[in-house]
Amino acid sequence: MASYLGEYSATSMVSSHEEPFESTRTNLVTRIRGSRVKIPDLKSLLSHWPAKIHPQVDQLEKHVQTTLESIFTHPEDEDRLRKMKESKLGLFTASWYPYASFETLCVLADFCVWLFAWDDETDSFEFSPLADDFDSATAFRDQTISFIRQSLTRRKPEGTTPTTAPRLISCFEPVGAVLYESYNDDQIKRFMNEIVFFIEMCEEEHNSQQADCLPTIEQYMQRRMGSGAVRVCLALTDFASGSVLPEDVMLDDSFQIIWHETNIIISDMNDMLSIKKEIEQSQVDSLIPLLFLKFGSVQAALDQATRELSGSIGRLEAAERDILSRYSTATAETQEKIRHHIEACKIACTANVDWSLVSGRYKIHSASMEDGIHMVL
């Protein structure tokens, strides 16, 4: 993984040990807050990649609202339910997987609801005590892994009964039931591995946030490759499309680069677009504040992240050319499946930035990035 981290691992590493004053979180928030910045036009970087939305997005949004209301039923959930509804998870799902059937899309939306709600449960100081209780959060994460593994295990020991779990774990159950029936053993193993990686990196991130020192950029990016859940969502591409790629293709080095660069692109764009929200919440364990320590200004940090995005786009497209060339003698069906999966990765990138601009989650509320987005942090 580290070999694909570009300049982050080579020239942009931040040592909190070497810069004790700058690396204290309070001082860093103080230095960044009030900065006037311009987020560059990220959409223009991806303008040559496909962007689509499922035509039944409005119907899907109604399904999402109903699902959320079935989970957050307590009076004390009112604010959380409102904010989850403002996140536009129907649009998120319809943009990420526009090629899925509507029935499949509803399952994917249920997964996205679970994913976002579960993530907030462990890192939102606003909604959950677990964010400030590492031991309890660790137990919650361990219980999640056990529950999902049991949901997807084909050969359960005789006499096994379903494990009872908190609502923000157990609401994964209907998704698990469908994947259990739809996926083969390799697909289930891959999805489970990505879920475990996601949860383990969330735990490392949580632990790091409670430490005195900030992570280096390399440490942060290695965790971010899991905690951002991009790979988990990519592992559902087969389910969304209803097709199965040969295992040798999935394990191909170039194919793994495509997944990794997709992860970098989406994670970096999220960190850029969420900077205002994070500074408002005094959160600096993310890419732009760490780059700020290296380059001396938030604008320089954003510009460096943009250069890294361009590099990732180039590396993804180079890997695409390589794998299509090497599989040019494969069956027409296999070649088409490879093209579709690569297109799905590109769609995920355009979908994520388009959704981020209008979702209430990042407080941007602008569908356009023409001439960039100006903001005061």
XYZ file of C-alpha atoms in Angstrom:
377
model
C 0.000 0.000 0.000
C 2.685 2.495 0.966
C 4.219 2.329 -2.502
C 1.067 3.945 -3.916
C 0.880 6.838 -1.435
C 2.707 9.172 -3.786
C 4.317 12.260 -2.293
C 2.530 11.705 1.014
C 4.930 8.946 2.005
C 8.029 10.499 0.476
C 8.084 14.255 1.027
C 5.028 15.269 3.031
C 5.413 13.280 6.229
C 4.797 15.267 9.398
C 6.604 14.289 12.563
C 4.672 15.365 15.632
C 7.740 14.494 17.701
C 9.845 17.063 15.843
C 7.212 19.819 15.984
C 5.604 19.576 19.459
C 4.053 23.059 19.446
C 2.539 22.920 15.984
C 1.290 19.392 16.444
C -0.876 20.005 19.489
C -4.470 19.840 18.345
C -5.646 22.989 20.102
C -2.887 25.118 18.619
C -3.462 23.658 15.185
C -7.185 24.436 15.279
C -6.393 27.997 16.401
C -3.937 28.518 13.548
C -6.319 27.180 10.905
C -9.579 28.704 12.103
C -10.490 31.899 10.260
C -8.436 31.029 7.171
C -9.935 32.138 3.860
C -9.506 29.380 1.317
C -10.609 28.285 -2.108
C -11.239 24.606 -2.751
C -10.236 24.071 -6.396
C -12.718 22.779 -8.957
C -12.433 19.077 -8.194
C -15.184 18.182 -10.654
C -13.077 19.424 -13.553
C -10.400 16.850 -12.668
C -12.978 14.118 -13.270
C -14.898 15.725 -16.132
C -13.788 12.976 -18.554
C -15.138 10.233 -16.262
C -18.781 9.049 -16.275
C -21.322 10.454 -13.818
C -24.809 8.976 -13.587
C -27.791 8.852 -11.248
C -30.328 6.032 -11.086
C -33.620 7.267 -12.584
C -35.584 6.110 -9.509
C -33.564 8.216 -7.088
C -36.631 9.977 -5.667
C -38.332 6.666 -4.954
C -35.129 5.407 -3.361
C -34.929 8.483 -1.131
C -38.383 7.636 0.216
C -37.143 4.120 0.971
C -34.162 5.592 2.827
C -36.367 7.918 4.882
C -38.554 4.973 5.901
C -35.513 2.885 6.810
C -34.064 5.679 8.938
C -37.374 6.144 10.741
C -37.448 2.423 11.548
C -34.002 2.641 13.170
C -34.164 5.953 15.022
C -37.436 5.548 16.898
C -36.665 7.085 20.280
C -37.547 10.698 21.166
C -33.880 11.427 21.889
C -33.068 10.395 18.291
C -34.919 13.360 16.782
C -31.855 15.489 15.964
C -29.879 12.511 14.750
C -32.733 11.370 12.512
C -33.063 14.855 11.052
C -29.356 15.064 10.244
C -29.308 11.583 8.740
C -32.232 12.539 6.495
C -30.392 15.686 5.419
C -27.452 13.524 4.319
C -29.331 12.458 1.158
C -28.242 8.827 1.348
C -30.704 7.941 -1.396
C -28.784 10.210 -3.751
C -25.499 8.781 -2.466
C -26.578 5.221 -3.297
C -28.246 6.102 -6.605
C -25.091 7.930 -7.711
C -22.615 5.262 -6.616
C -24.575 2.361 -8.135
C -26.703 3.817 -10.963
C -26.443 0.568 -12.948
C -28.187 -1.563 -10.274
C -31.793 -2.726 -10.470
C -34.117 -0.859 -8.125
C -34.587 -3.920 -5.909
C -30.822 -4.267 -5.559
C -30.479 -0.524 -5.041
C -32.781 -0.690 -2.014
C -30.508 -3.298 -0.406
C -27.474 -1.130 -1.167
C -29.261 1.863 0.363
C -29.958 -0.167 3.507
C -26.249 -0.941 3.662
C -25.319 2.736 3.242
C -27.750 3.713 6.001
C -26.148 1.125 8.268
C -22.629 2.261 7.325
C -23.193 5.968 7.978
C -25.185 5.376 11.164
C -22.626 2.887 12.475
C -19.752 5.261 11.726
C -21.460 8.105 13.588
C -22.012 5.793 16.544
C -18.276 5.452 17.099
C -16.931 8.893 16.153
C -19.676 11.478 16.672
C -19.380 13.363 19.961
C -22.740 14.921 19.150
C -24.708 11.682 19.082
C -22.848 8.924 20.899
C -20.928 8.499 24.172
C -18.742 5.889 22.451
C -16.705 8.609 20.753
C -15.281 9.508 24.172
C -15.083 5.949 25.530
C -12.447 3.923 23.687
C -12.975 0.679 25.625
C -16.739 0.634 25.067
C -16.266 1.599 21.428
C -13.784 -1.260 20.993
C -16.310 -3.715 22.419
C -18.932 -2.307 20.049
C -16.582 -2.763 17.079
C -15.715 -6.326 18.119
C -19.397 -7.162 18.461
C -20.016 -5.732 14.990
C -17.383 -7.961 13.397
C -18.783 -11.033 15.168
C -22.347 -10.227 14.134
C -21.501 -9.627 10.469
C -19.270 -12.699 10.298
C -22.079 -14.821 11.712
C -24.533 -13.277 9.226
C -22.316 -14.277 6.289
C -21.071 -17.676 7.501
C -22.348 -20.447 5.253
C -21.586 -23.409 7.501
C -22.807 -22.386 10.928
C -22.232 -24.816 13.815
C -25.305 -26.882 14.659
C -27.492 -25.212 17.234
C -26.221 -21.712 16.460
C -28.763 -19.013 17.223
C -28.673 -15.420 15.987
C -26.682 -13.114 18.231
C -28.592 -10.278 19.832
C -26.963 -6.942 19.170
C -27.598 -3.196 19.504
C -29.796 -1.707 16.792
C -26.896 -0.047 14.941
C -25.296 -3.456 14.555
C -28.389 -5.582 13.990
C -29.750 -3.339 11.215
C -27.055 -4.903 9.024
C -28.947 -8.220 9.206
C -31.234 -7.794 6.146
C -28.237 -6.761 4.032
C -26.258 -9.760 5.238
C -29.129 -12.103 4.407
C -29.213 -10.917 0.779
C -25.429 -11.037 0.350
C -25.417 -14.534 1.849
C -27.761 -15.673 -0.923
C -26.203 -13.618 -3.740
C -22.437 -13.899 -3.261
C -20.124 -16.858 -3.786
C -17.487 -17.835 -1.228
C -14.759 -15.629 -2.752
C -17.056 -12.600 -2.834
C -18.187 -13.119 0.756
C -14.577 -13.548 1.895
C -13.563 -10.337 0.098
C -16.469 -8.357 1.536
C -15.809 -9.680 5.043
C -12.108 -8.872 4.774
C -12.944 -5.307 3.759
C -15.437 -4.932 6.618
C -12.821 -6.120 9.109
C -10.191 -3.795 7.600
C -12.641 -0.891 7.812
C -13.500 -1.552 11.453
C -9.892 -2.190 12.503
C -8.749 1.066 10.905
C -11.630 2.911 12.595
C -10.298 1.566 15.879
C -6.743 2.680 15.099
C -8.070 6.102 14.102
C -10.060 6.379 17.321
C -7.016 5.397 19.372
C -4.831 7.916 17.531
C -7.316 10.728 18.132
C -7.041 10.140 21.875
C -3.234 10.323 21.822
C -1.296 13.516 22.543
C 0.534 13.574 19.214
C -0.874 13.872 15.732
C -0.110 11.097 13.244
C 2.295 11.560 10.378
C 0.652 11.908 6.986
C 1.802 8.413 6.072
C 0.273 6.946 9.237
C -2.937 8.850 8.642
C -3.255 7.783 5.009
C -2.638 4.125 5.802
C -5.502 4.193 8.307
C -7.674 6.294 6.020
C -7.476 3.623 3.326
C -9.605 1.488 5.641
C -11.581 3.894 7.824
C -13.050 5.716 4.818
C -14.993 2.520 3.902
C -14.359 3.056 0.182
C -13.114 -0.496 -0.313
C -16.182 -1.883 1.463
C -18.401 -0.017 -0.992
C -16.291 -1.201 -3.948
C -16.686 -4.779 -2.710
C -20.424 -4.406 -3.411
C -19.886 -3.590 -7.092
C -20.455 -7.219 -8.114
C -23.705 -7.302 -6.159
C -24.841 -4.019 -7.703
C -24.089 -5.151 -11.252
C -25.141 -8.770 -10.837
C -21.900 -10.014 -12.394
C -18.866 -11.930 -11.146
C -15.321 -11.090 -12.193
C -12.856 -13.997 -12.407
C -10.768 -14.221 -9.248
C -7.505 -13.848 -11.167
C -8.726 -10.452 -12.380
C -9.713 -9.331 -8.886
C -6.254 -10.269 -7.588
C -4.377 -8.728 -10.519
C -1.832 -6.076 -9.462
C -3.237 -3.490 -11.882
C -6.758 -4.150 -10.659
C -5.619 -3.647 -7.076
C -4.000 -0.349 -8.101
C -7.329 0.749 -9.610
C -9.092 0.038 -6.307
C -6.350 1.766 -4.326
C -6.292 4.912 -6.443
C -10.097 5.051 -6.330
C -9.749 4.937 -2.560
C -7.160 7.741 -2.581
C -9.276 9.950 -4.861
C -12.469 9.594 -2.833
C -10.732 9.882 0.549
C -8.731 12.967 -0.430
C -11.755 14.702 -1.925
C -13.755 13.952 1.228
C -11.015 15.443 3.383
C -10.888 18.566 1.229
C -14.644 19.090 1.102
C -15.185 18.406 4.816
C -12.486 20.778 6.081
C -14.927 23.508 7.169
C -17.102 21.062 9.102
C -14.088 19.471 10.769
C -12.540 22.761 11.879
C -15.911 23.841 13.280
C -15.803 20.638 15.357
C -12.113 21.191 16.281
C -11.076 18.032 14.438
C -7.617 18.135 12.854
C -6.762 14.448 12.429
C -7.247 14.623 8.676
C -5.303 15.294 5.512
C -5.565 19.072 5.101
C -4.510 20.046 8.654
C -1.590 17.608 8.435
C -0.537 19.057 5.082
C -0.911 22.523 6.630
C 1.914 21.632 9.016
C 4.127 20.810 6.054
C 3.271 23.704 3.734
C 2.402 26.514 6.142
C -1.066 27.480 4.896
C -4.411 25.807 4.348
C -4.491 26.982 0.732
C -1.091 25.429 0.046
C -2.336 22.220 1.673
C -5.420 22.167 -0.570
C -3.297 22.831 -3.643
C -0.937 19.975 -2.721
C -3.881 17.612 -2.206
C -5.180 18.621 -5.640
C -1.832 17.737 -7.207
C -1.983 14.366 -5.484
C -5.478 13.822 -6.888
C -4.198 14.443 -10.402
C -1.455 11.904 -9.788
C -3.933 9.297 -8.571
C -6.154 9.835 -11.605
C -3.162 9.305 -13.875
C -2.089 6.146 -12.044
C -5.603 4.704 -12.201
C -5.842 5.331 -15.935
C -2.386 3.810 -16.507
C -3.442 0.683 -14.591
C -6.638 0.576 -16.651
C -4.670 0.600 -19.904
C -2.343 -2.088 -18.594
C -5.013 -4.544 -17.488
C -7.126 -4.082 -20.623
C -4.044 -4.720 -22.744
C -3.072 -7.872 -20.876
C -6.624 -9.270 -20.954
C -7.182 -8.368 -24.616
C -7.183 -12.077 -25.500
C -9.698 -13.005 -22.795
C -13.302 -13.753 -23.687
C -15.455 -10.836 -24.783
C -17.570 -11.366 -21.664
C -14.565 -11.105 -19.336
C -13.276 -7.996 -21.096
C -16.682 -6.359 -20.783
C -16.869 -7.205 -17.064
C -13.433 -5.652 -16.512
C -14.453 -2.484 -18.355
C -17.679 -2.262 -16.375
C -15.931 -2.673 -13.029
C -13.379 0.009 -13.893
C -16.192 2.306 -15.013
C -17.923 1.596 -11.695
C -14.792 2.794 -9.864
C -14.798 6.006 -11.892
C -18.522 6.481 -11.276
C -17.875 6.079 -7.539
C -15.392 8.971 -7.703
C -17.701 11.342 -9.583
C -20.667 10.238 -7.481
C -18.916 10.946 -4.226
C -17.900 14.494 -5.103
C -21.331 15.314 -6.595
C -23.103 13.974 -3.509
C -20.710 15.705 -1.102
C -21.506 19.095 -2.613
C -25.253 18.868 -1.956
C -25.390 16.643 1.121
C -26.084 18.384 4.402
C -23.231 16.374 5.876
C -20.491 18.745 4.663
C -22.443 22.028 4.810
C -21.440 23.135 1.301
C -24.862 23.127 -0.397
C -23.613 23.942 -3.884
C -23.925 21.636 -6.881
C -21.344 23.641 -8.831
C -17.599 23.916 -8.315
C -16.997 26.227 -11.254
C -14.303 28.734 -10.205
C -13.868 26.741 -6.986
C -15.589 27.060 -3.622
C -14.614 29.975 -1.384
C -15.041 29.610 2.370
C -13.857 30.903 5.721
C -12.871 28.125 8.101
